[in-house]
Amino acid sequence: MTRQTTTHSSACNLCFVNCGINVELGGDDGRQFIKIRGDDKHPTSKGYICNKAARLNYYQNNGARLTTPMRRREDGSYEPVDWDTAIAEVAARLGAVKERHGGERIFYYGGGGQGNHLVGASALGLRGALGVKYMGNAISQEKTGLAWVMSRMIGGLTHPELHHAQVAVLIGKNPFMSNGMDRARPWLKDIKADPKRTLIVIDPRRTETADYADIHLAVTPGRDAWCLAAIIGHIVQSDWLPHDWLDEHTRGLAPVVEHFSTVPVDEYARFAGLDPALVRQAAQQIGTAQSVALEEDIGIQMAPHSTLVTYLNHLVVLLTGNYGKPGTQGMVTQLAHVISMHRSRLDEDGVDQLPQLPVTGAPIISGLYPGAFLAEEILNDHPERPRALVIESSNPVHSLPGSNTLSEAIRSLEFSLCVDVAMTETARACDYVLPASTTYEKWEATFFPRNFPANIFHLRKPLLPAAPNTLTEQEIHARIIEAMGLVEEGDLVELRAAAAQGMEAYRDAFFGALGSNPKIGQLLPYFLYRTLGPSLGAGNESTAIVWGLCHVYTAQYAAEAARAGWRGPNAGIDLFNALRNAETAVVIGESTYDESFSRIPLPENRIQLHIPELLEEASVLRTMTPLLDVTDEYPFALVAGARRAYTANCAIRDPRWAKGKHITALTIHPDDGEKFQLPDGALVKLETDMGSTVIDLAYDDRMQPGTASVPNGQGMSFTDEYGNTLPAGVFANTLTNPRNRDRFAGTPHHKFVPARISLA
Ligand SMILES: Nc1nc2c(c(=O)[nH]1)N[C@H]1C(S)=C(S)[C@@H](COP(=O)(O)OP(=O)(O)OC[C@H]3O[C@@H](n4cnc5c(=O)[nH]c(N)nc54)[C@H](O)[C@@H]3O)O[C@H]1N2
Ligand SMILES: Nc1nc2c(c(=O)[nH]1)N[C@H]1C(S)=C(S)[C@@H](COP(=O)(O)OP(=O)(O)OC[C@H]3O[C@@H](n4cnc5c(=O)[nH]c(N)nc54)[C@H](O)[C@@H]3O)O[C@H]1N2
Ligand code: SF4
Ligand SMILES: [Mo]
């Protein structure tokens, strides 16, 4: 018998765009995602979804689901334990590490994937309870260089208005496959059809996105810095600079102009593998356009010179005045920050004195340590090394470089905990694994929305009751905090009583108590969850944290919030109620272009063009020496993790979710196939300095000769319903070297892994 279906609105959790979806639930148990459509009512995705969202049932319903707490035995196998035992033992073990070595020796990693960030917000309470000082996550293996540059130059997060720009520039980003922006494919079609607009794509591969470009700069991998420096050089040398605007809004122009006025444009262009005339043409388009919006992604953020390239990208648009006006970029306000701005400590030369990890000296940007240093930080006998690790909603053993070493490092700790929906590669290195309810079994949200001038937030209702014996992370955190004996019933009584009188009474009581009781500040999400939470109705407790965020937002960005209708003494409460009751995302604030300037928290509210350490690094380019190069031993520049039609980081473990040919194959250009005698379809051995693997080869004439590519997020262990382990492609990070990383931000060079390929 087939049950009746019901339709519910939510959002896709497979990439950070989080398109609005309508899910038809049905099947024998009423829990299957029968059909998924784009939600027309969603204010930014407006009905758009890509091919991946249709297959979300493989995330929600699959054989890899973990439904009991697990404890590691001496011999490395796992045994199920009940929740009370698990919580008591986890709390005791964490408490013991804290007592013996101090909370600073407990590291945290994760806090949310592409669709679930309430776990990260709630973890603030757990981290407060444990005294954690050092945390990292997926952001600190890709976007901390960007955060650092933005903080130094603008002091805030910006949104490039690609949809309205006369000239749009994409560098190291392939939205046709990866999306990573609103309505990627319709936008590509629109810009191609519009003769008045120009798309410039900078990518070694003739990507599916490059098919829509007016200018494709097929840069040599890892040499974007020369390409960008040549573009800036041509703009500066042609004096396409808006001098009045620069005088009014920026500082530090002189050293930048001085540097680029002598850059050898043609020589740099050729060194980047490009026709100088084409580079000059791209520079002219940018230098003379009404509006330019530029978006970069991991094609350069995970490639050689990544932070330098990010700086050069910002110079391209800021030197040409493309900030704070329509079609350029504006400063964003967010309900919560997935990445907070970095607070610099500049020395007298204007160089940032970054905080560091105690053992390796790894740079800490925006409060996050780079994951590429994690194993090294652990595997030594330094007294200040980490002794315990808490990992939530992330699979670092799979997603950080050097998987085998990281796994060994985690096993060497005094204690490790993983909270996940599946028994992941990371879980298999940890002492305890706690099963979380999925993103669709609880209230969820992400802190990704980055739109301008209007920004949104989408608080999503649960679609399904939680699977038996799983808990939300907020409940797990609360139970650990309580088992550690950090709070008593008496701490909660007054706030609970206030909550019973309504949100206004609670607000007054809460903010009063916050000022007088330091414990509330230390465990803030916990107090909201356990005191306001119950008054919101059973199953809704975990929205209490969003109530807190709404109050902070409407106070911090009162003008923006008021323009969106959230004003007056109850603005925070009104916004929270709107988010809770809405069927889709809600506009939380509307900014003006003026605010993009008045909110710059840097000297004189001006954009700072000069980052001394990065301009100095740009001088290194004059030596014409690539940071990484192919060799006779390793003749391929391997992209260790490209976005393809069916990849979704580590979110979906069942490889059967992917449709089509060559989904998991290693790809090379046919000319290389001939040159190295590697036939299309052959089984080949792929080797790097870290290890080797055997994989199917497929030709792809879009590739640049000399490069190779494997998809990201493959090689996760999965057993089907008959007990068979299914082949799932290459576990790329067993081949990547964590020392191959950016010297400023510590982000890995996954896009340039020197590799060799031979017949297996
Ligand atoms: N299908 C799919 N979509 C996703 C995801 C997914 O797993 N699957 N993950 C999401 C996440 S977390 C992220 S961060 C984004 C990433 O999104 P993207 O950055 O767009 O994805 P990638 O395919 O990793 O890399 C983009 C491009 O970088 C190019 N590239 C390689 N080396 C270089 C180089 O040296 N210079 C330049 N300029 N380009 C280079 C590659 O050819 C590729 O086309 O995607 C998101 N969307
Ligand atoms: N070699 C190489 N490595 C890469 C990349 C690459 O291109 N090449 N890409 C990098 C990039 S850009 C990124 S963003 C990272 C992503 O790396 P991760 O952050 O490790 O990946 P996610 O897929 O976000 O991991 C999500 C984890 O959360 C679990 N999960 C899903 N839903 C829930 C939930 O509701 N609660 C809990 N507690 N757990 C849940 C999933 O089972 C999964 O284990 O990978 C990076 N690693
Ligand atoms: S673009 Fe991203 S969020 Fe939207 S449907 Fe595709 S994977 Fe999901
Ligand atoms: Mo990412």
CSV table of C-alpha atoms in Angstrom, one decimal, residues 391-544:
chain,number,residue,atom,x,y,z
A,391,ILE,CA,34.6,16.8,15.6
A,392,GLU,CA,31.1,17.5,14.6
A,393,SER,CA,29.4,17.4,11.2
A,394,SER,CA,32.6,17.2,9.3
A,395,ASN,CA,34.7,14.4,7.9
A,396,PRO,CA,38.3,15.8,8.2
A,397,VAL,CA,40.0,12.4,7.7
A,398,HIS,CA,38.4,12.4,4.3
A,399,SER,CA,38.5,16.1,3.5
A,400,LEU,CA,41.8,17.4,4.9
A,401,PRO,CA,45.1,16.7,3.1
A,402,GLY,CA,47.0,13.6,4.2
A,403,SER,CA,44.2,11.4,5.4
A,404,ASN,CA,46.2,8.5,6.7
A,405,THR,CA,48.4,10.7,8.9
A,406,LEU,CA,45.4,12.6,10.3
A,407,SER,CA,43.7,9.3,11.1
A,408,GLU,CA,46.8,8.1,12.9
A,409,ALA,CA,47.0,11.5,14.8
A,410,ILE,CA,43.4,11.3,16.0
A,411,ARG,CA,44.0,7.7,17.2
A,412,SER,CA,47.0,8.9,19.2
A,413,LEU,CA,45.0,11.4,21.2
A,414,GLU,CA,43.9,10.8,24.8
A,415,PHE,CA,40.3,11.3,23.7
A,416,SER,CA,38.3,11.9,20.5
A,417,LEU,CA,34.6,12.4,19.8
A,418,CYS,CA,32.8,12.5,16.5
A,419,VAL,CA,29.2,13.5,16.1
A,420,ASP,CA,27.8,12.6,12.7
A,421,VAL,CA,24.9,10.9,10.9
A,422,ALA,CA,27.1,8.2,9.5
A,423,MET,CA,30.1,6.0,10.5
A,424,THR,CA,32.5,8.1,8.5
A,425,GLU,CA,36.3,7.7,7.9
A,426,THR,CA,36.7,10.3,10.7
A,427,ALA,CA,34.3,8.4,13.0
A,428,ARG,CA,36.4,5.3,12.5
A,429,ALA,CA,39.4,7.1,14.1
A,430,CYS,CA,37.5,8.3,17.1
A,431,ASP,CA,36.9,6.9,20.6
A,432,TYR,CA,33.2,7.7,20.6
A,433,VAL,CA,30.7,8.4,17.8
A,434,LEU,CA,27.4,9.9,18.6
A,435,PRO,CA,24.5,9.7,16.1
A,436,ALA,CA,22.9,13.0,15.1
A,437,SER,CA,19.5,13.5,13.6
A,438,THR,CA,19.8,14.5,10.0
A,439,THR,CA,19.4,18.0,8.6
A,440,TYR,CA,15.8,17.2,7.6
A,441,GLU,CA,14.9,15.7,11.0
A,442,LYS,CA,15.4,18.9,12.9
A,443,TRP,CA,15.1,22.7,12.7
A,444,GLU,CA,18.0,23.8,10.6
A,445,ALA,CA,19.6,26.8,8.9
A,446,THR,CA,22.9,27.9,7.4
A,447,PHE,CA,24.8,31.1,8.0
A,448,PHE,CA,25.8,31.2,4.3
A,449,PRO,CA,23.4,33.8,2.9
A,450,ARG,CA,25.5,36.6,1.5
A,451,ASN,CA,23.3,38.8,-0.6
A,452,PHE,CA,23.2,42.5,-1.2
A,453,PRO,CA,21.5,44.9,-0.9
A,454,ALA,CA,18.7,42.7,0.6
A,455,ASN,CA,19.9,39.7,2.6
A,456,ILE,CA,17.9,36.7,3.7
A,457,PHE,CA,17.8,33.9,6.2
A,458,HIS,CA,16.1,30.6,5.9
A,459,LEU,CA,15.1,28.8,9.1
A,460,ARG,CA,13.8,25.4,8.0
A,461,LYS,CA,11.3,23.2,9.8
A,462,PRO,CA,11.9,19.5,10.3
A,463,LEU,CA,10.4,17.5,7.5
A,464,LEU,CA,10.4,14.2,9.5
A,465,PRO,CA,10.5,13.1,13.1
A,466,ALA,CA,14.0,12.2,14.2
A,467,ALA,CA,15.1,8.6,13.4
A,468,PRO,CA,14.9,6.5,16.6
A,469,ASN,CA,17.8,6.8,19.0
A,470,THR,CA,19.3,9.8,17.3
A,471,LEU,CA,19.5,13.3,18.9
A,472,THR,CA,20.0,16.8,17.7
A,473,GLU,CA,23.5,18.2,18.4
A,474,GLN,CA,21.9,20.8,20.7
A,475,GLU,CA,20.5,18.1,22.9
A,476,ILE,CA,23.9,16.3,22.8
A,477,HIS,CA,25.7,19.4,23.9
A,478,ALA,CA,23.2,20.1,26.6
A,479,ARG,CA,23.5,16.6,28.0
A,480,ILE,CA,27.4,16.7,28.0
A,481,ILE,CA,27.4,20.1,29.7
A,482,GLU,CA,25.0,18.8,32.4
A,483,ALA,CA,26.9,15.5,32.8
A,484,MET,CA,30.1,17.6,33.4
A,485,GLY,CA,28.2,19.1,36.4
A,486,LEU,CA,28.6,22.7,35.1
A,487,VAL,CA,25.0,23.7,35.7
A,488,GLU,CA,22.3,23.1,38.3
A,489,GLU,CA,18.6,23.2,38.0
A,490,GLY,CA,18.7,26.4,40.1
A,491,ASP,CA,20.6,28.2,37.4
A,492,LEU,CA,17.6,27.8,35.0
A,493,VAL,CA,14.6,28.5,37.2
A,494,GLU,CA,14.3,32.2,36.9
A,495,LEU,CA,14.8,32.3,33.1
A,496,ARG,CA,12.3,29.5,32.7
A,497,ALA,CA,9.8,31.4,34.7
A,498,ALA,CA,10.4,34.5,32.6
A,499,ALA,CA,9.9,32.4,29.4
A,500,ALA,CA,6.6,31.2,30.7
A,501,GLN,CA,5.4,34.9,30.8
A,502,GLY,CA,6.3,35.4,27.1
A,503,MET,CA,9.1,36.5,24.9
A,504,GLU,CA,9.2,40.1,26.1
A,505,ALA,CA,9.5,39.1,29.7
A,506,TYR,CA,12.1,36.6,28.7
A,507,ARG,CA,14.1,39.1,26.7
A,508,ASP,CA,14.3,41.5,29.7
A,509,ALA,CA,15.2,38.7,32.1
A,510,PHE,CA,17.8,37.2,29.7
A,511,PHE,CA,19.7,40.3,28.8
A,512,GLY,CA,19.7,41.4,32.5
A,513,ALA,CA,21.0,38.0,33.7
A,514,LEU,CA,23.6,38.0,30.9
A,515,GLY,CA,25.2,41.1,32.4
A,516,SER,CA,25.3,39.8,35.9
A,517,ASN,CA,25.9,36.0,35.6
A,518,PRO,CA,29.2,35.1,33.6
A,519,LYS,CA,28.1,31.5,33.4
A,520,ILE,CA,25.3,32.5,31.0
A,521,GLY,CA,27.8,34.2,28.7
A,522,GLN,CA,30.1,31.2,28.8
A,523,LEU,CA,27.3,28.7,28.0
A,524,LEU,CA,25.0,31.1,26.1
A,525,PRO,CA,23.4,28.7,23.6
A,526,TYR,CA,22.9,26.2,26.3
A,527,PHE,CA,20.9,28.6,28.5
A,528,LEU,CA,18.7,29.7,25.5
A,529,TYR,CA,18.1,26.1,24.6
A,530,ARG,CA,17.2,24.9,28.1
A,531,THR,CA,15.2,28.0,29.3
A,532,LEU,CA,13.6,29.7,26.3
A,533,GLY,CA,13.6,26.4,24.3
A,534,PRO,CA,10.9,24.5,26.2
A,535,SER,CA,8.5,27.5,25.9
A,536,LEU,CA,8.7,27.3,22.1
A,537,GLY,CA,6.9,23.9,22.1
A,538,ALA,CA,8.2,20.3,22.0
A,539,GLY,CA,10.5,19.8,19.1
A,540,ASN,CA,11.2,23.5,18.6
A,541,GLU,CA,13.7,24.0,21.4
A,542,SER,CA,16.6,24.3,19.1
A,543,THR,CA,15.2,27.5,17.5
A,544,ALA,CA,15.9,29.3,20.7
